[in-house]
Amino acid sequence: PDYLKQFGAYYVQNTDDKVLYLTFDAGFENGNTGKILDALKKHQVKATFFLVGNYFETQPDLVKRMVEDGHTVGNHTYSHPDMSKIADKASFQAELQKNEKLYQNITGQEMRK
């Protein structure tokens, strides 16, 4: 926790606990998302899925299923650009806000930060 303070960040959980965070990033979806969700449900495991805009647009039913099954949907930007090359704040925010809007339209909920 002291190390993270220098970055304006913090860690809430007990650092003595052994915790594994399972995340899925761009590339997992190649037609396997349903099977992944089935396996997670079978083993009572929760995960975070980082999604790009195209996924929201083409797979809204799977996005709904992720949320209904208790998983977290993370924002992986709308078009997956190299964010280090976006110089203006408005363009940077637009990449995130487009996904937030798609998520809300699909789930009726605000996307978690």
PDB file of C-alpha atoms in Angstrom:
ATOM      1  CA  PRO A   1       0.000   0.000   0.000  1.00  0.00           C
ATOM      2  CA  ASP A   2       2.778   2.480   0.776  1.00  0.00           C
ATOM      3  CA  TYR A   3       4.395   1.912  -2.613  1.00  0.00           C
ATOM      4  CA  LEU A   4       1.096   2.536  -4.429  1.00  0.00           C
ATOM      5  CA  LYS A   5       0.488   5.847  -2.605  1.00  0.00           C
ATOM      6  CA  GLN A   6       3.128   7.555  -4.758  1.00  0.00           C
ATOM      7  CA  PHE A   7       0.912   6.886  -7.787  1.00  0.00           C
ATOM      8  CA  GLY A   8      -2.323   8.035  -6.145  1.00  0.00           C
ATOM      9  CA  ALA A   9      -3.464   4.404  -6.019  1.00  0.00           C
ATOM     10  CA  TYR A  10      -4.398   2.027  -3.258  1.00  0.00           C
ATOM     11  CA  TYR A  11      -5.015  -1.640  -2.641  1.00  0.00           C
ATOM     12  CA  VAL A  12      -7.965  -2.462  -0.400  1.00  0.00           C
ATOM     13  CA  GLN A  13      -7.701  -6.206   0.054  1.00  0.00           C
ATOM     14  CA  ASN A  14      -5.666  -7.937   2.736  1.00  0.00           C
ATOM     15  CA  THR A  15      -2.213  -8.524   1.239  1.00  0.00           C
ATOM     16  CA  ASP A  16      -1.872 -11.742   3.263  1.00  0.00           C
ATOM     17  CA  ASP A  17      -4.635 -13.356   1.197  1.00  0.00           C
ATOM     18  CA  LYS A  18      -3.649 -15.373  -1.855  1.00  0.00           C
ATOM     19  CA  VAL A  19      -5.953 -14.141  -4.633  1.00  0.00           C
ATOM     20  CA  LEU A  20      -5.971 -14.936  -8.335  1.00  0.00           C
ATOM     21  CA  TYR A  21      -7.703 -12.545 -10.721  1.00  0.00           C
ATOM     22  CA  LEU A  22      -8.814 -14.249 -13.920  1.00  0.00           C
ATOM     23  CA  THR A  23      -9.076 -11.859 -16.855  1.00  0.00           C
ATOM     24  CA  PHE A  24      -9.792 -12.275 -20.539  1.00  0.00           C
ATOM     25  CA  ASP A  25      -8.434  -9.744 -23.005  1.00  0.00           C
ATOM     26  CA  ALA A  26      -8.874  -9.217 -26.740  1.00  0.00           C
ATOM     27  CA  GLY A  27      -8.352 -12.526 -28.551  1.00  0.00           C
ATOM     28  CA  PHE A  28     -10.243 -14.864 -26.218  1.00  0.00           C
ATOM     29  CA  GLU A  29     -13.466 -14.598 -28.155  1.00  0.00           C
ATOM     30  CA  ASN A  30     -12.706 -16.624 -31.280  1.00  0.00           C
ATOM     31  CA  GLY A  31     -16.032 -18.398 -30.919  1.00  0.00           C
ATOM     32  CA  ASN A  32     -15.200 -19.810 -27.497  1.00  0.00           C
ATOM     33  CA  THR A  33     -16.887 -17.343 -25.170  1.00  0.00           C
ATOM     34  CA  GLY A  34     -19.942 -19.518 -24.559  1.00  0.00           C
ATOM     35  CA  LYS A  35     -17.724 -22.464 -23.620  1.00  0.00           C
ATOM     36  CA  ILE A  36     -15.604 -20.247 -21.375  1.00  0.00           C
ATOM     37  CA  LEU A  37     -18.716 -18.957 -19.611  1.00  0.00           C
ATOM     38  CA  ASP A  38     -20.006 -22.524 -19.208  1.00  0.00           C
ATOM     39  CA  ALA A  39     -16.709 -23.632 -17.619  1.00  0.00           C
ATOM     40  CA  LEU A  40     -16.605 -20.630 -15.292  1.00  0.00           C
ATOM     41  CA  LYS A  41     -20.166 -21.298 -14.177  1.00  0.00           C
ATOM     42  CA  LYS A  42     -19.501 -25.010 -13.637  1.00  0.00           C
ATOM     43  CA  HIS A  43     -16.553 -24.216 -11.370  1.00  0.00           C
ATOM     44  CA  GLN A  44     -18.205 -21.190  -9.721  1.00  0.00           C
ATOM     45  CA  VAL A  45     -15.440 -18.833 -10.868  1.00  0.00           C
ATOM     46  CA  LYS A  46     -15.863 -15.155 -11.662  1.00  0.00           C
ATOM     47  CA  ALA A  47     -13.706 -13.351 -14.194  1.00  0.00           C
ATOM     48  CA  THR A  48     -13.270 -10.008 -15.885  1.00  0.00           C
ATOM     49  CA  PHE A  49     -13.728  -9.721 -19.647  1.00  0.00           C
ATOM     50  CA  PHE A  50     -12.101  -6.702 -21.303  1.00  0.00           C
ATOM     51  CA  LEU A  51     -14.156  -5.931 -24.394  1.00  0.00           C
ATOM     52  CA  VAL A  52     -13.718  -3.709 -27.439  1.00  0.00           C
ATOM     53  CA  GLY A  53     -16.545  -1.947 -29.256  1.00  0.00           C
ATOM     54  CA  ASN A  54     -16.931  -4.529 -32.005  1.00  0.00           C
ATOM     55  CA  TYR A  55     -17.653  -7.207 -29.412  1.00  0.00           C
ATOM     56  CA  PHE A  56     -20.435  -5.138 -27.838  1.00  0.00           C
ATOM     57  CA  GLU A  57     -21.926  -4.558 -31.269  1.00  0.00           C
ATOM     58  CA  THR A  58     -21.752  -8.155 -32.510  1.00  0.00           C
ATOM     59  CA  GLN A  59     -22.259 -10.179 -29.297  1.00  0.00           C
ATOM     60  CA  PRO A  60     -24.767  -8.345 -27.084  1.00  0.00           C
ATOM     61  CA  ASP A  61     -26.293 -11.607 -25.848  1.00  0.00           C
ATOM     62  CA  LEU A  62     -22.927 -12.817 -24.578  1.00  0.00           C
ATOM     63  CA  VAL A  63     -22.292  -9.447 -22.915  1.00  0.00           C
ATOM     64  CA  LYS A  64     -25.641  -9.810 -21.131  1.00  0.00           C
ATOM     65  CA  ARG A  65     -24.730 -13.352 -20.107  1.00  0.00           C
ATOM     66  CA  MET A  66     -21.389 -12.208 -18.677  1.00  0.00           C
ATOM     67  CA  VAL A  67     -23.171  -9.667 -16.502  1.00  0.00           C
ATOM     68  CA  GLU A  68     -26.010 -12.018 -15.532  1.00  0.00           C
ATOM     69  CA  ASP A  69     -23.456 -14.663 -14.514  1.00  0.00           C
ATOM     70  CA  GLY A  70     -21.761 -12.151 -12.208  1.00  0.00           C
ATOM     71  CA  HIS A  71     -18.637 -11.417 -14.221  1.00  0.00           C
ATOM     72  CA  THR A  72     -17.114  -7.977 -14.615  1.00  0.00           C
ATOM     73  CA  VAL A  73     -16.986  -6.401 -18.071  1.00  0.00           C
ATOM     74  CA  GLY A  74     -14.003  -4.109 -18.444  1.00  0.00           C
ATOM     75  CA  ASN A  75     -13.502  -1.315 -20.937  1.00  0.00           C
ATOM     76  CA  HIS A  76     -10.834  -2.148 -23.508  1.00  0.00           C
ATOM     77  CA  THR A  77     -11.601   0.947 -25.635  1.00  0.00           C
ATOM     78  CA  TYR A  78     -13.910   1.105 -28.600  1.00  0.00           C
ATOM     79  CA  SER A  79     -11.434   0.555 -31.438  1.00  0.00           C
ATOM     80  CA  HIS A  80      -8.348  -0.694 -29.543  1.00  0.00           C
ATOM     81  CA  PRO A  81      -5.943   2.063 -30.660  1.00  0.00           C
ATOM     82  CA  ASP A  82      -2.487   2.642 -29.231  1.00  0.00           C
ATOM     83  CA  MET A  83      -3.649   4.985 -26.479  1.00  0.00           C
ATOM     84  CA  SER A  84      -0.123   6.365 -26.010  1.00  0.00           C
ATOM     85  CA  LYS A  85      -0.432   7.938 -29.454  1.00  0.00           C
ATOM     86  CA  ILE A  86      -3.668   9.804 -28.731  1.00  0.00           C
ATOM     87  CA  ALA A  87      -2.634  13.329 -27.834  1.00  0.00           C
ATOM     88  CA  ASP A  88      -5.940  15.025 -27.062  1.00  0.00           C
ATOM     89  CA  LYS A  89      -8.152  14.319 -24.077  1.00  0.00           C
ATOM     90  CA  ALA A  90     -11.415  14.337 -26.074  1.00  0.00           C
ATOM     91  CA  SER A  91     -10.296  11.512 -28.391  1.00  0.00           C
ATOM     92  CA  PHE A  92      -8.972   9.529 -25.463  1.00  0.00           C
ATOM     93  CA  GLN A  93     -12.253   9.891 -23.576  1.00  0.00           C
ATOM     94  CA  ALA A  94     -14.317   9.064 -26.680  1.00  0.00           C
ATOM     95  CA  GLU A  95     -12.631   5.649 -26.920  1.00  0.00           C
ATOM     96  CA  LEU A  96     -13.830   4.834 -23.409  1.00  0.00           C
ATOM     97  CA  GLN A  97     -17.202   6.556 -23.516  1.00  0.00           C
ATOM     98  CA  LYS A  98     -18.334   4.765 -26.693  1.00  0.00           C
ATOM     99  CA  ASN A  99     -17.945   1.433 -24.901  1.00  0.00           C
ATOM    100  CA  GLU A 100     -19.626   2.756 -21.768  1.00  0.00           C
ATOM    101  CA  LYS A 101     -22.658   3.760 -23.834  1.00  0.00           C
ATOM    102  CA  LEU A 102     -22.813   0.398 -25.643  1.00  0.00           C
ATOM    103  CA  TYR A 103     -22.585  -1.429 -22.317  1.00  0.00           C
ATOM    104  CA  GLN A 104     -25.381   0.653 -20.842  1.00  0.00           C
ATOM    105  CA  ASN A 105     -27.582   0.128 -23.907  1.00  0.00           C
ATOM    106  CA  ILE A 106     -27.110  -3.644 -23.675  1.00  0.00           C
ATOM    107  CA  THR A 107     -27.299  -4.159 -19.917  1.00  0.00           C
ATOM    108  CA  GLY A 108     -29.233  -1.143 -18.639  1.00  0.00           C
ATOM    109  CA  GLN A 109     -26.402  -0.586 -16.138  1.00  0.00           C
ATOM    110  CA  GLU A 110     -23.471   1.781 -15.893  1.00  0.00           C
ATOM    111  CA  MET A 111     -20.126   0.225 -16.710  1.00  0.00           C
ATOM    112  CA  ARG A 112     -17.897  -0.123 -13.647  1.00  0.00           C
ATOM    113  CA  LYS A 113     -14.726   1.949 -13.683  1.00  0.00           C
TER     114      LYS A 113
END
